[in-house]
Amino acid sequence: LKIDKPSDTVRVSSSPATNIITNDSLILTSGRLNLNGATLYIPGNRSIHGLGGNFVPANGIVEFDGIGTVTGTVNFPAVDLYGAVNFGSGSTVHGNFTILAGGSVTTNPPTYASGSTLYYNRTGYVARGTEWSSTSGAGYPYAVILSGTTILDLGANGGAAISREIA
């Protein structure tokens, strides 16, 4: 799926409610993609490439259903993770960033915008990982919420002697 609409916005219909399932990578070449409350499903082994285009960071969810990669500058409205995703060096999440069953962040975490929330929505024990690995910049959440029966180990992955903060 390629968004290439210079100086304009592609808006997903809300009437009827529409979700997008792509069987390939998403390339944001120019213009903006407004999910308009919809969910964009990214299957496993796919990427999102920010090459000058972007999302409207207002409403909607980008759901990674498997291993994924993000390159370039991408402003996500919200993210649901069911797979392991590398967010590269230019990703920002403006809404909820939810880690669900099978979800994790590899190599590079996103930057969390003011007012965003990192949600752990898993069953049982969860080891804190790259998603919350810094006290500033990328990997430094604005807020954190544990939901369901999540038990979070803040000291996991070499972090037992490191302070964890939220903005």
PDB file of N, CA and C in Angstrom, residues 96-148:
ATOM      1  N   ASN A  96      -2.362   5.738  22.489  1.00  0.00           N
ATOM      2  CA  ASN A  96      -2.037   4.540  23.274  1.00  0.00           C
ATOM      3  C   ASN A  96      -1.057   3.648  22.523  1.00  0.00           C
ATOM      4  N   PHE A  97      -0.123   3.104  23.262  1.00  0.00           N
ATOM      5  CA  PHE A  97       0.823   2.122  22.749  1.00  0.00           C
ATOM      6  C   PHE A  97       0.588   0.870  23.579  1.00  0.00           C
ATOM      7  N   THR A  98      -0.116  -0.122  23.009  1.00  0.00           N
ATOM      8  CA  THR A  98      -0.572  -1.272  23.774  1.00  0.00           C
ATOM      9  C   THR A  98       0.188  -2.528  23.379  1.00  0.00           C
ATOM     10  N   ILE A  99       0.808  -3.163  24.373  1.00  0.00           N
ATOM     11  CA  ILE A  99       1.512  -4.417  24.151  1.00  0.00           C
ATOM     12  C   ILE A  99       0.592  -5.548  24.580  1.00  0.00           C
ATOM     13  N   LEU A 100       0.225  -6.395  23.616  1.00  0.00           N
ATOM     14  CA  LEU A 100      -0.703  -7.498  23.834  1.00  0.00           C
ATOM     15  C   LEU A 100       0.049  -8.823  23.716  1.00  0.00           C
ATOM     16  N   ALA A 101      -0.667  -9.936  23.782  1.00  0.00           N
ATOM     17  CA  ALA A 101      -0.046 -11.268  23.712  1.00  0.00           C
ATOM     18  C   ALA A 101       0.862 -11.374  22.492  1.00  0.00           C
ATOM     19  N   GLY A 102       2.118 -11.727  22.716  1.00  0.00           N
ATOM     20  CA  GLY A 102       3.087 -11.879  21.636  1.00  0.00           C
ATOM     21  C   GLY A 102       3.780 -10.593  21.236  1.00  0.00           C
ATOM     22  N   GLY A 103       3.355  -9.470  21.787  1.00  0.00           N
ATOM     23  CA  GLY A 103       3.910  -8.174  21.401  1.00  0.00           C
ATOM     24  C   GLY A 103       5.171  -7.807  22.155  1.00  0.00           C
ATOM     25  N   SER A 104       6.098  -7.152  21.452  1.00  0.00           N
ATOM     26  CA  SER A 104       7.316  -6.651  22.065  1.00  0.00           C
ATOM     27  C   SER A 104       7.962  -5.629  21.139  1.00  0.00           C
ATOM     28  N   VAL A 105       8.909  -4.893  21.699  1.00  0.00           N
ATOM     29  CA  VAL A 105       9.676  -3.927  20.918  1.00  0.00           C
ATOM     30  C   VAL A 105      11.102  -4.458  20.808  1.00  0.00           C
ATOM     31  N   THR A 106      11.635  -4.469  19.600  1.00  0.00           N
ATOM     32  CA  THR A 106      13.003  -4.932  19.397  1.00  0.00           C
ATOM     33  C   THR A 106      13.880  -3.780  18.924  1.00  0.00           C
ATOM     34  N   THR A 107      15.085  -3.746  19.363  1.00  0.00           N
ATOM     35  CA  THR A 107      16.141  -2.820  18.948  1.00  0.00           C
ATOM     36  C   THR A 107      15.831  -1.360  19.258  1.00  0.00           C
ATOM     37  N   ASN A 108      14.836  -0.755  18.606  1.00  0.00           N
ATOM     38  CA  ASN A 108      14.538   0.670  18.775  1.00  0.00           C
ATOM     39  C   ASN A 108      13.105   0.898  19.243  1.00  0.00           C
ATOM     40  N   PRO A 109      12.942   1.562  20.391  1.00  0.00           N
ATOM     41  CA  PRO A 109      11.586   1.890  20.853  1.00  0.00           C
ATOM     42  C   PRO A 109      11.113   3.182  20.190  1.00  0.00           C
ATOM     43  N   PRO A 110       9.805   3.451  20.262  1.00  0.00           N
ATOM     44  CA  PRO A 110       9.315   4.731  19.768  1.00  0.00           C
ATOM     45  C   PRO A 110       9.538   5.825  20.812  1.00  0.00           C
ATOM     46  N   THR A 111       9.359   7.048  20.386  1.00  0.00           N
ATOM     47  CA  THR A 111       9.254   8.180  21.302  1.00  0.00           C
ATOM     48  C   THR A 111       7.779   8.301  21.659  1.00  0.00           C
ATOM     49  N   TYR A 112       7.487   8.594  22.912  1.00  0.00           N
ATOM     50  CA  TYR A 112       6.110   8.752  23.370  1.00  0.00           C
ATOM     51  C   TYR A 112       5.795  10.240  23.459  1.00  0.00           C
ATOM     52  N   ALA A 113       4.788  10.693  22.727  1.00  0.00           N
ATOM     53  CA  ALA A 113       4.391  12.098  22.754  1.00  0.00           C
ATOM     54  C   ALA A 113       3.712  12.433  24.080  1.00  0.00           C
ATOM     55  N   SER A 114       3.699  13.696  24.406  1.00  0.00           N
ATOM     56  CA  SER A 114       3.009  14.162  25.600  1.00  0.00           C
ATOM     57  C   SER A 114       1.552  13.705  25.561  1.00  0.00           C
ATOM     58  N   GLY A 115       1.082  13.098  26.635  1.00  0.00           N
ATOM     59  CA  GLY A 115      -0.292  12.617  26.712  1.00  0.00           C
ATOM     60  C   GLY A 115      -0.490  11.186  26.239  1.00  0.00           C
ATOM     61  N   SER A 116       0.544  10.547  25.705  1.00  0.00           N
ATOM     62  CA  SER A 116       0.426   9.156  25.261  1.00  0.00           C
ATOM     63  C   SER A 116       0.531   8.218  26.465  1.00  0.00           C
ATOM     64  N   THR A 117       0.132   6.959  26.262  1.00  0.00           N
ATOM     65  CA  THR A 117       0.160   5.977  27.352  1.00  0.00           C
ATOM     66  C   THR A 117       0.697   4.645  26.851  1.00  0.00           C
ATOM     67  N   LEU A 118       1.648   4.089  27.587  1.00  0.00           N
ATOM     68  CA  LEU A 118       2.146   2.736  27.353  1.00  0.00           C
ATOM     69  C   LEU A 118       1.280   1.793  28.173  1.00  0.00           C
ATOM     70  N   TYR A 119       0.549   0.907  27.496  1.00  0.00           N
ATOM     71  CA  TYR A 119      -0.307  -0.084  28.154  1.00  0.00           C
ATOM     72  C   TYR A 119       0.336  -1.462  28.053  1.00  0.00           C
ATOM     73  N   TYR A 120       0.381  -2.164  29.162  1.00  0.00           N
ATOM     74  CA  TYR A 120       0.730  -3.581  29.155  1.00  0.00           C
ATOM     75  C   TYR A 120      -0.585  -4.323  29.362  1.00  0.00           C
ATOM     76  N   ASN A 121      -1.051  -5.019  28.341  1.00  0.00           N
ATOM     77  CA  ASN A 121      -2.308  -5.752  28.427  1.00  0.00           C
ATOM     78  C   ASN A 121      -2.025  -7.215  28.098  1.00  0.00           C
ATOM     79  N   ARG A 122      -1.384  -7.884  29.040  1.00  0.00           N
ATOM     80  CA  ARG A 122      -0.976  -9.270  28.866  1.00  0.00           C
ATOM     81  C   ARG A 122      -1.509 -10.083  30.043  1.00  0.00           C
ATOM     82  N   THR A 123      -1.443 -11.361  29.910  1.00  0.00           N
ATOM     83  CA  THR A 123      -1.836 -12.249  30.991  1.00  0.00           C
ATOM     84  C   THR A 123      -0.588 -12.717  31.717  1.00  0.00           C
ATOM     85  N   GLY A 124      -0.534 -12.459  33.018  1.00  0.00           N
ATOM     86  CA  GLY A 124       0.583 -12.950  33.818  1.00  0.00           C
ATOM     87  C   GLY A 124       1.817 -12.083  33.745  1.00  0.00           C
ATOM     88  N   TYR A 125       2.969 -12.744  33.900  1.00  0.00           N
ATOM     89  CA  TYR A 125       4.270 -12.105  34.023  1.00  0.00           C
ATOM     90  C   TYR A 125       4.737 -11.497  32.697  1.00  0.00           C
ATOM     91  N   VAL A 126       5.222 -10.258  32.749  1.00  0.00           N
ATOM     92  CA  VAL A 126       5.783  -9.577  31.586  1.00  0.00           C
ATOM     93  C   VAL A 126       7.094  -8.932  32.004  1.00  0.00           C
ATOM     94  N   ALA A 127       8.138  -9.173  31.240  1.00  0.00           N
ATOM     95  CA  ALA A 127       9.429  -8.550  31.499  1.00  0.00           C
ATOM     96  C   ALA A 127       9.492  -7.200  30.776  1.00  0.00           C
ATOM     97  N   ARG A 128       9.783  -6.146  31.516  1.00  0.00           N
ATOM     98  CA  ARG A 128       9.967  -4.842  30.890  1.00  0.00           C
ATOM     99  C   ARG A 128      11.082  -4.972  29.867  1.00  0.00           C
ATOM    100  N   GLY A 129      10.901  -4.361  28.714  1.00  0.00           N
ATOM    101  CA  GLY A 129      11.891  -4.484  27.647  1.00  0.00           C
ATOM    102  C   GLY A 129      12.258  -3.135  27.059  1.00  0.00           C
ATOM    103  N   THR A 130      12.613  -3.164  25.815  1.00  0.00           N
ATOM    104  CA  THR A 130      13.072  -1.985  25.088  1.00  0.00           C
ATOM    105  C   THR A 130      12.025  -0.881  25.035  1.00  0.00           C
ATOM    106  N   GLU A 131      10.747  -1.243  25.128  1.00  0.00           N
ATOM    107  CA  GLU A 131       9.680  -0.236  25.072  1.00  0.00           C
ATOM    108  C   GLU A 131       9.795   0.812  26.177  1.00  0.00           C
ATOM    109  N   TRP A 132      10.435   0.440  27.307  1.00  0.00           N
ATOM    110  CA  TRP A 132      10.604   1.349  28.448  1.00  0.00           C
ATOM    111  C   TRP A 132      12.049   1.215  28.915  1.00  0.00           C
ATOM    112  N   SER A 133      12.960   1.785  28.141  1.00  0.00           N
ATOM    113  CA  SER A 133      14.383   1.538  28.359  1.00  0.00           C
ATOM    114  C   SER A 133      15.199   2.808  28.583  1.00  0.00           C
ATOM    115  N   SER A 134      14.532   3.925  28.762  1.00  0.00           N
ATOM    116  CA  SER A 134      15.266   5.179  28.884  1.00  0.00           C
ATOM    117  C   SER A 134      14.593   6.101  29.892  1.00  0.00           C
ATOM    118  N   THR A 135      15.312   7.126  30.308  1.00  0.00           N
ATOM    119  CA  THR A 135      14.741   8.147  31.187  1.00  0.00           C
ATOM    120  C   THR A 135      14.593   9.475  30.449  1.00  0.00           C
ATOM    121  N   SER A 136      14.752   9.436  29.120  1.00  0.00           N
ATOM    122  CA  SER A 136      14.455  10.586  28.260  1.00  0.00           C
ATOM    123  C   SER A 136      14.473  10.107  26.806  1.00  0.00           C
ATOM    124  N   GLY A 137      13.766  10.805  25.948  1.00  0.00           N
ATOM    125  CA  GLY A 137      13.754  10.466  24.520  1.00  0.00           C
ATOM    126  C   GLY A 137      13.007   9.182  24.218  1.00  0.00           C
ATOM    127  N   ALA A 138      13.464   8.478  23.181  1.00  0.00           N
ATOM    128  CA  ALA A 138      12.829   7.219  22.776  1.00  0.00           C
ATOM    129  C   ALA A 138      12.921   6.205  23.911  1.00  0.00           C
ATOM    130  N   GLY A 139      11.827   5.487  24.159  1.00  0.00           N
ATOM    131  CA  GLY A 139      11.792   4.499  25.233  1.00  0.00           C
ATOM    132  C   GLY A 139      11.447   5.074  26.593  1.00  0.00           C
ATOM    133  N   TYR A 140      11.038   6.344  26.626  1.00  0.00           N
ATOM    134  CA  TYR A 140      10.674   7.030  27.876  1.00  0.00           C
ATOM    135  C   TYR A 140       9.184   7.361  27.829  1.00  0.00           C
ATOM    136  N   PRO A 141       8.336   6.512  28.434  1.00  0.00           N
ATOM    137  CA  PRO A 141       6.882   6.712  28.314  1.00  0.00           C
ATOM    138  C   PRO A 141       6.370   7.912  29.093  1.00  0.00           C
ATOM    139  N   TYR A 142       5.310   8.482  28.571  1.00  0.00           N
ATOM    140  CA  TYR A 142       4.651   9.604  29.231  1.00  0.00           C
ATOM    141  C   TYR A 142       3.829   9.098  30.417  1.00  0.00           C
ATOM    142  N   ALA A 143       3.143   7.971  30.230  1.00  0.00           N
ATOM    143  CA  ALA A 143       2.347   7.337  31.289  1.00  0.00           C
ATOM    144  C   ALA A 143       2.367   5.830  31.043  1.00  0.00           C
ATOM    145  N   VAL A 144       2.167   5.040  32.116  1.00  0.00           N
ATOM    146  CA  VAL A 144       2.158   3.578  31.999  1.00  0.00           C
ATOM    147  C   VAL A 144       0.950   3.036  32.752  1.00  0.00           C
ATOM    148  N   ILE A 145       0.238   2.088  32.117  1.00  0.00           N
ATOM    149  CA  ILE A 145      -0.902   1.429  32.756  1.00  0.00           C
ATOM    150  C   ILE A 145      -0.776  -0.073  32.564  1.00  0.00           C
ATOM    151  N   LEU A 146      -0.975  -0.825  33.640  1.00  0.00           N
ATOM    152  CA  LEU A 146      -1.041  -2.286  33.575  1.00  0.00           C
ATOM    153  C   LEU A 146      -2.513  -2.658  33.595  1.00  0.00           C
ATOM    154  N   SER A 147      -2.940  -3.494  32.659  1.00  0.00           N
ATOM    155  CA  SER A 147      -4.346  -3.895  32.643  1.00  0.00           C
ATOM    156  C   SER A 147      -4.448  -5.410  32.620  1.00  0.00           C
ATOM    157  N   GLY A 148      -5.652  -5.889  32.868  1.00  0.00           N
ATOM    158  CA  GLY A 148      -5.872  -7.328  32.940  1.00  0.00           C
ATOM    159  C   GLY A 148      -5.139  -7.901  34.140  1.00  0.00           C
TER     160      GLY A 148
END
